[in-house]
Amino acid sequence: MMDQRLRTVVRLSRRDAIDDVMIGRIPLRSLLCQGLEEIIHWDSEVTTASVASDGKVTVSLADGTERVAHLVVAADGARSRIASELAGRPTSHRLRASGLAGRTR
């Protein structure tokens, strides 16, 4: 397990290995973005998205530009309009449950 600065907090031996790996949002984002800093567009509001027959996604941004990509990450919440548009259906449902999460030192 790693902390927000990508420091190892817990190391599991092979005999203790589990199927789930715990990693925070910030270190996961850092790991996934390594080497992609030049092509990732942060803070871009997508207004429409469509998938072509070759599988590429075309997105129109609020500033009027258009981007074509193999992968689009819609990180705008559980009720993402763009994710629903690309999936052709809502991607989340209301549950009669609630949760509370926190971080401790």
CSV table of N, CA and C in Angstrom, one decimal:
chain,number,residue,atom,x,y,z
A,1,MET,N,0.9,-1.2,0.0
A,1,MET,CA,0.0,0.0,0.0
A,1,MET,C,0.9,1.2,0.0
A,2,MET,N,0.5,2.3,-0.7
A,2,MET,CA,1.3,3.5,-0.8
A,2,MET,C,0.5,4.7,-0.3
A,3,ASP,N,1.2,5.7,0.2
A,3,ASP,CA,0.6,6.9,0.7
A,3,ASP,C,0.5,7.9,-0.4
A,4,GLN,N,0.1,9.1,-0.1
A,4,GLN,CA,-0.1,10.1,-1.2
A,4,GLN,C,1.2,10.6,-1.8
A,5,ARG,N,2.3,10.3,-1.2
A,5,ARG,CA,3.6,10.7,-1.8
A,5,ARG,C,4.3,9.5,-2.4
A,6,LEU,N,3.5,8.4,-2.7
A,6,LEU,CA,4.0,7.2,-3.3
A,6,LEU,C,5.1,6.5,-2.5
A,7,ARG,N,5.0,6.6,-1.2
A,7,ARG,CA,5.9,5.9,-0.3
A,7,ARG,C,5.2,4.6,0.1
A,8,THR,N,5.9,3.5,0.2
A,8,THR,CA,5.4,2.2,0.6
A,8,THR,C,5.0,2.3,2.0
A,9,VAL,N,3.8,2.0,2.4
A,9,VAL,CA,3.3,2.0,3.7
A,9,VAL,C,3.3,0.5,4.2
A,10,VAL,N,2.8,-0.4,3.4
A,10,VAL,CA,2.7,-1.8,3.8
A,10,VAL,C,3.2,-2.6,2.6
A,11,ARG,N,4.0,-3.6,2.8
A,11,ARG,CA,4.5,-4.5,1.8
A,11,ARG,C,4.0,-5.9,2.2
A,12,LEU,N,3.3,-6.6,1.3
A,12,LEU,CA,2.7,-7.9,1.5
A,12,LEU,C,3.7,-9.0,1.0
A,13,SER,N,3.9,-10.0,1.8
A,13,SER,CA,4.7,-11.1,1.3
A,13,SER,C,3.8,-11.9,0.4
A,14,ARG,N,4.4,-12.8,-0.4
A,14,ARG,CA,3.6,-13.6,-1.4
A,14,ARG,C,2.6,-14.4,-0.7
A,15,ARG,N,2.9,-15.0,0.5
A,15,ARG,CA,1.9,-15.8,1.2
A,15,ARG,C,0.8,-15.0,1.7
A,16,ASP,N,1.0,-13.7,1.9
A,16,ASP,CA,-0.1,-12.8,2.4
A,16,ASP,C,-0.8,-12.1,1.3
A,17,ALA,N,-0.4,-12.4,0.1
A,17,ALA,CA,-1.0,-11.7,-1.1
A,17,ALA,C,-2.5,-11.8,-1.1
A,18,ILE,N,-3.2,-10.7,-1.4
A,18,ILE,CA,-4.6,-10.6,-1.5
A,18,ILE,C,-5.0,-10.1,-2.9
A,19,ASP,N,-6.3,-10.3,-3.2
A,19,ASP,CA,-6.8,-9.9,-4.5
A,19,ASP,C,-6.9,-8.4,-4.6
A,20,ASP,N,-7.2,-7.7,-3.5
A,20,ASP,CA,-7.4,-6.3,-3.5
A,20,ASP,C,-6.1,-5.5,-3.1
A,21,VAL,N,-5.8,-4.5,-3.8
A,21,VAL,CA,-4.7,-3.7,-3.5
A,21,VAL,C,-5.2,-2.3,-3.1
A,22,MET,N,-4.8,-1.8,-2.0
A,22,MET,CA,-5.3,-0.5,-1.5
A,22,MET,C,-4.3,0.6,-1.9
A,23,ILE,N,-4.8,1.6,-2.6
A,23,ILE,CA,-3.9,2.7,-3.0
A,23,ILE,C,-4.8,4.0,-3.0
A,24,GLY,N,-4.3,5.1,-2.6
A,24,GLY,CA,-5.1,6.3,-2.5
A,24,GLY,C,-5.3,6.9,-3.9
A,25,ARG,N,-6.3,7.8,-4.0
A,25,ARG,CA,-6.6,8.4,-5.3
A,25,ARG,C,-5.4,9.2,-5.9
A,26,ILE,N,-4.7,9.9,-5.1
A,26,ILE,CA,-3.6,10.7,-5.6
A,26,ILE,C,-2.5,9.9,-6.1
A,27,PRO,N,-2.0,8.9,-5.3
A,27,PRO,CA,-0.9,8.0,-5.9
A,27,PRO,C,-1.3,7.2,-7.1
A,28,LEU,N,-2.6,6.8,-7.1
A,28,LEU,CA,-3.1,6.0,-8.3
A,28,LEU,C,-3.0,6.9,-9.5
A,29,ARG,N,-3.5,8.2,-9.4
A,29,ARG,CA,-3.5,9.1,-10.5
A,29,ARG,C,-2.1,9.4,-11.0
A,30,SER,N,-1.1,9.5,-10.0
A,30,SER,CA,0.3,9.8,-10.4
A,30,SER,C,0.8,8.6,-11.2
A,31,LEU,N,0.6,7.4,-10.7
A,31,LEU,CA,1.1,6.2,-11.4
A,31,LEU,C,0.5,6.1,-12.8
A,32,LEU,N,-0.8,6.3,-12.9
A,32,LEU,CA,-1.5,6.1,-14.2
A,32,LEU,C,-1.1,7.2,-15.2
A,33,CYS,N,-0.6,8.3,-14.7
A,33,CYS,CA,-0.3,9.5,-15.6
A,33,CYS,C,1.1,9.5,-16.0
A,34,GLN,N,2.0,8.7,-15.4
A,34,GLN,CA,3.4,8.8,-15.7
A,34,GLN,C,3.7,8.6,-17.2
A,35,GLY,N,4.4,9.6,-17.8
A,35,GLY,CA,4.7,9.6,-19.2
A,35,GLY,C,3.6,10.1,-20.1
A,36,LEU,N,2.5,10.5,-19.6
A,36,LEU,CA,1.3,11.0,-20.4
A,36,LEU,C,1.0,12.4,-20.1
A,37,GLU,N,1.9,13.1,-19.4
A,37,GLU,CA,1.6,14.5,-19.0
A,37,GLU,C,1.4,15.4,-20.2
A,38,GLU,N,2.0,15.2,-21.4
A,38,GLU,CA,1.8,16.0,-22.5
A,38,GLU,C,0.5,15.8,-23.3
A,39,ILE,N,-0.2,14.7,-23.0
A,39,ILE,CA,-1.4,14.4,-23.8
A,39,ILE,C,-2.7,14.4,-23.0
A,40,ILE,N,-2.5,14.5,-21.6
A,40,ILE,CA,-3.7,14.6,-20.8
A,40,ILE,C,-4.2,16.0,-20.7
A,41,HIS,N,-5.5,16.2,-20.8
A,41,HIS,CA,-6.1,17.5,-20.8
A,41,HIS,C,-6.9,17.6,-19.5
A,42,TRP,N,-6.4,18.3,-18.5
A,42,TRP,CA,-7.0,18.4,-17.2
A,42,TRP,C,-8.0,19.6,-17.3
A,43,ASP,N,-9.0,19.6,-16.5
A,43,ASP,CA,-10.0,20.7,-16.3
A,43,ASP,C,-10.6,21.1,-17.7
A,44,SER,N,-10.9,20.1,-18.5
A,44,SER,CA,-11.6,20.4,-19.8
A,44,SER,C,-13.0,19.9,-19.7
A,45,GLU,N,-13.9,20.8,-19.9
A,45,GLU,CA,-15.4,20.4,-19.9
A,45,GLU,C,-15.8,19.9,-21.2
A,46,VAL,N,-16.2,18.6,-21.2
A,46,VAL,CA,-16.7,18.0,-22.4
A,46,VAL,C,-18.2,18.2,-22.6
A,47,THR,N,-18.5,18.7,-23.7
A,47,THR,CA,-20.0,19.0,-24.0
A,47,THR,C,-20.7,17.8,-24.7
A,48,THR,N,-20.0,17.2,-25.6
A,48,THR,CA,-20.6,16.0,-26.3
A,48,THR,C,-19.4,15.0,-26.6
A,49,ALA,N,-19.9,13.8,-26.7
A,49,ALA,CA,-18.9,12.7,-27.1
A,49,ALA,C,-19.6,11.7,-27.9
A,50,SER,N,-18.8,11.1,-28.9
A,50,SER,CA,-19.4,10.1,-29.7
A,50,SER,C,-18.3,9.1,-30.1
A,51,VAL,N,-18.7,7.8,-30.3
A,51,VAL,CA,-17.7,6.8,-30.6
A,51,VAL,C,-17.9,6.4,-32.1
A,52,ALA,N,-16.8,6.4,-32.8
A,52,ALA,CA,-16.8,6.1,-34.2
A,52,ALA,C,-16.7,4.6,-34.4
A,53,SER,N,-16.9,4.1,-35.6
A,53,SER,CA,-16.9,2.7,-35.9
A,53,SER,C,-15.5,2.0,-35.7
A,54,ASP,N,-14.5,2.8,-35.7
A,54,ASP,CA,-13.1,2.3,-35.4
A,54,ASP,C,-12.8,2.3,-33.9
A,55,GLY,N,-13.8,2.7,-33.1
A,55,GLY,CA,-13.6,2.7,-31.6
A,55,GLY,C,-13.1,3.9,-31.1
A,56,LYS,N,-12.6,4.9,-31.9
A,56,LYS,CA,-12.1,6.1,-31.4
A,56,LYS,C,-13.2,7.0,-30.9
A,57,VAL,N,-12.9,7.8,-29.9
A,57,VAL,CA,-13.9,8.7,-29.3
A,57,VAL,C,-13.6,10.1,-29.7
A,58,THR,N,-14.6,10.8,-30.1
A,58,THR,CA,-14.5,12.2,-30.5
A,58,THR,C,-15.2,13.0,-29.4
A,59,VAL,N,-14.5,14.0,-28.8
A,59,VAL,CA,-15.2,14.8,-27.7
A,59,VAL,C,-15.1,16.2,-28.2
A,60,SER,N,-16.2,17.0,-27.9
A,60,SER,CA,-16.2,18.4,-28.1
A,60,SER,C,-16.1,19.1,-26.8
A,61,LEU,N,-15.2,20.1,-26.7
A,61,LEU,CA,-15.0,20.7,-25.4
A,61,LEU,C,-15.7,22.1,-25.4
A,62,ALA,N,-15.9,22.6,-24.2
A,62,ALA,CA,-16.7,23.8,-24.0
A,62,ALA,C,-16.0,25.0,-24.7
A,63,ASP,N,-14.7,24.9,-24.8
A,63,ASP,CA,-14.0,26.0,-25.5
A,63,ASP,C,-14.0,26.0,-27.0
A,64,GLY,N,-14.8,25.0,-27.5
A,64,GLY,CA,-14.9,24.9,-29.0
A,64,GLY,C,-14.0,23.9,-29.7
A,65,THR,N,-13.0,23.4,-29.0
A,65,THR,CA,-12.1,22.5,-29.6
A,65,THR,C,-12.6,21.1,-29.6
A,66,GLU,N,-12.1,20.3,-30.5
A,66,GLU,CA,-12.5,18.9,-30.6
A,66,GLU,C,-11.3,18.0,-30.5
A,67,ARG,N,-11.4,16.9,-29.8
A,67,ARG,CA,-10.3,16.0,-29.6
A,67,ARG,C,-10.8,14.6,-30.0
A,68,VAL,N,-9.9,13.8,-30.5
A,68,VAL,CA,-10.1,12.4,-30.9
A,68,VAL,C,-9.1,11.6,-30.1
A,69,ALA,N,-9.7,10.5,-29.4
A,69,ALA,CA,-8.8,9.7,-28.5
A,69,ALA,C,-9.3,8.3,-28.6
A,70,HIS,N,-8.4,7.4,-28.1
A,70,HIS,CA,-8.7,6.0,-27.9
A,70,HIS,C,-9.3,5.8,-26.5
A,71,LEU,N,-9.0,6.7,-25.6
A,71,LEU,CA,-9.5,6.5,-24.2
A,71,LEU,C,-10.0,7.9,-23.7
A,72,VAL,N,-11.2,7.9,-23.1
A,72,VAL,CA,-11.7,9.1,-22.5
A,72,VAL,C,-12.0,8.7,-21.0
A,73,VAL,N,-11.5,9.5,-20.1
A,73,VAL,CA,-11.9,9.2,-18.7
A,73,VAL,C,-12.8,10.3,-18.3
A,74,ALA,N,-14.1,10.0,-18.0
A,74,ALA,CA,-15.1,10.9,-17.5
A,74,ALA,C,-15.0,11.0,-16.0
A,75,ALA,N,-14.3,11.9,-15.5
A,75,ALA,CA,-14.1,12.0,-14.0
A,75,ALA,C,-15.0,13.1,-13.4
A,76,ASP,N,-16.2,13.1,-13.8
A,76,ASP,CA,-17.1,14.2,-13.3
A,76,ASP,C,-18.2,13.7,-12.4
A,77,GLY,N,-18.0,12.6,-11.7
A,77,GLY,CA,-18.9,12.1,-10.7
A,77,GLY,C,-19.7,10.9,-11.1
A,78,ALA,N,-20.4,10.4,-10.1
A,78,ALA,CA,-21.2,9.2,-10.3
A,78,ALA,C,-22.3,9.3,-11.3
A,79,ARG,N,-22.8,10.5,-11.5
A,79,ARG,CA,-23.9,10.7,-12.5
A,79,ARG,C,-23.4,11.4,-13.7
A,80,SER,N,-22.2,11.0,-14.2
A,80,SER,CA,-21.6,11.6,-15.3
A,80,SER,C,-22.5,11.6,-16.6
A,81,ARG,N,-22.7,12.8,-17.1
A,81,ARG,CA,-23.5,12.9,-18.3
A,81,ARG,C,-22.8,12.3,-19.5
A,82,ILE,N,-21.5,12.5,-19.6
A,82,ILE,CA,-20.7,12.0,-20.7
A,82,ILE,C,-20.6,10.5,-20.6
A,83,ALA,N,-20.3,9.9,-19.5
A,83,ALA,CA,-20.3,8.5,-19.3
A,83,ALA,C,-21.6,7.8,-19.7
A,84,SER,N,-22.7,8.4,-19.3
A,84,SER,CA,-24.0,7.9,-19.7
A,84,SER,C,-24.2,8.0,-21.2
A,85,GLU,N,-23.8,9.1,-21.8
A,85,GLU,CA,-23.9,9.3,-23.2
A,85,GLU,C,-23.1,8.3,-24.0
A,86,LEU,N,-21.9,8.0,-23.6
A,86,LEU,CA,-21.1,7.0,-24.3
A,86,LEU,C,-21.6,5.6,-24.0
A,87,ALA,N,-22.1,5.3,-22.8
A,87,ALA,CA,-22.6,4.0,-22.5
A,87,ALA,C,-24.0,3.7,-23.1
A,88,GLY,N,-24.7,4.8,-23.4
A,88,GLY,CA,-26.0,4.7,-24.0
A,88,GLY,C,-27.1,4.4,-22.9
A,89,ARG,N,-26.7,4.6,-21.7
A,89,ARG,CA,-27.6,4.3,-20.5
A,89,ARG,C,-27.0,5.0,-19.3
A,90,PRO,N,-27.8,5.2,-18.3
A,90,PRO,CA,-27.2,5.7,-17.0
A,90,PRO,C,-26.2,4.7,-16.5
A,91,THR,N,-25.1,5.2,-15.9
A,91,THR,CA,-24.1,4.3,-15.4
A,91,THR,C,-24.1,4.2,-13.9
A,92,SER,N,-25.0,4.8,-13.2
A,92,SER,CA,-25.2,4.6,-11.8
A,92,SER,C,-26.6,4.6,-11.4
A,93,HIS,N,-26.9,4.1,-10.2
A,93,HIS,CA,-28.2,4.0,-9.7
A,93,HIS,C,-28.2,4.3,-8.2
A,94,ARG,N,-29.3,4.9,-7.7
A,94,ARG,CA,-29.5,5.3,-6.3
A,94,ARG,C,-29.6,4.0,-5.5
A,95,LEU,N,-28.9,3.9,-4.4
A,95,LEU,CA,-29.0,2.8,-3.5
A,95,LEU,C,-29.5,3.3,-2.2
A,96,ARG,N,-30.2,2.5,-1.4
A,96,ARG,CA,-30.6,2.8,-0.1
A,96,ARG,C,-29.5,2.5,0.9
A,97,ALA,N,-28.4,3.2,0.7
A,97,ALA,CA,-27.3,3.0,1.6
A,97,ALA,C,-26.5,4.3,1.6
A,98,SER,N,-25.7,4.4,2.7
A,98,SER,CA,-24.9,5.6,2.8
A,98,SER,C,-23.5,5.1,3.3
A,99,GLY,N,-22.6,5.9,3.2
A,99,GLY,CA,-21.2,5.6,3.6
A,99,GLY,C,-20.5,6.8,4.1
A,100,LEU,N,-19.5,6.6,4.8
A,100,LEU,CA,-18.6,7.6,5.3
A,100,LEU,C,-17.2,7.1,5.2
A,101,ALA,N,-16.3,7.9,4.6
A,101,ALA,CA,-14.9,7.6,4.4
A,101,ALA,C,-14.1,8.7,4.9
A,102,GLY,N,-12.9,8.3,5.4
A,102,GLY,CA,-12.0,9.3,5.9
A,102,GLY,C,-10.6,8.8,5.8
A,103,ARG,N,-9.7,9.7,6.1
A,103,ARG,CA,-8.3,9.3,6.1
A,103,ARG,C,-7.7,9.6,7.4
A,104,THR,N,-6.9,8.7,7.9
A,104,THR,CA,-6.2,8.9,9.2
A,104,THR,C,-4.7,9.0,8.9
A,105,ARG,N,-4.0,9.5,9.9
A,105,ARG,CA,-2.5,9.6,9.7
A,105,ARG,C,-1.9,8.3,10.1
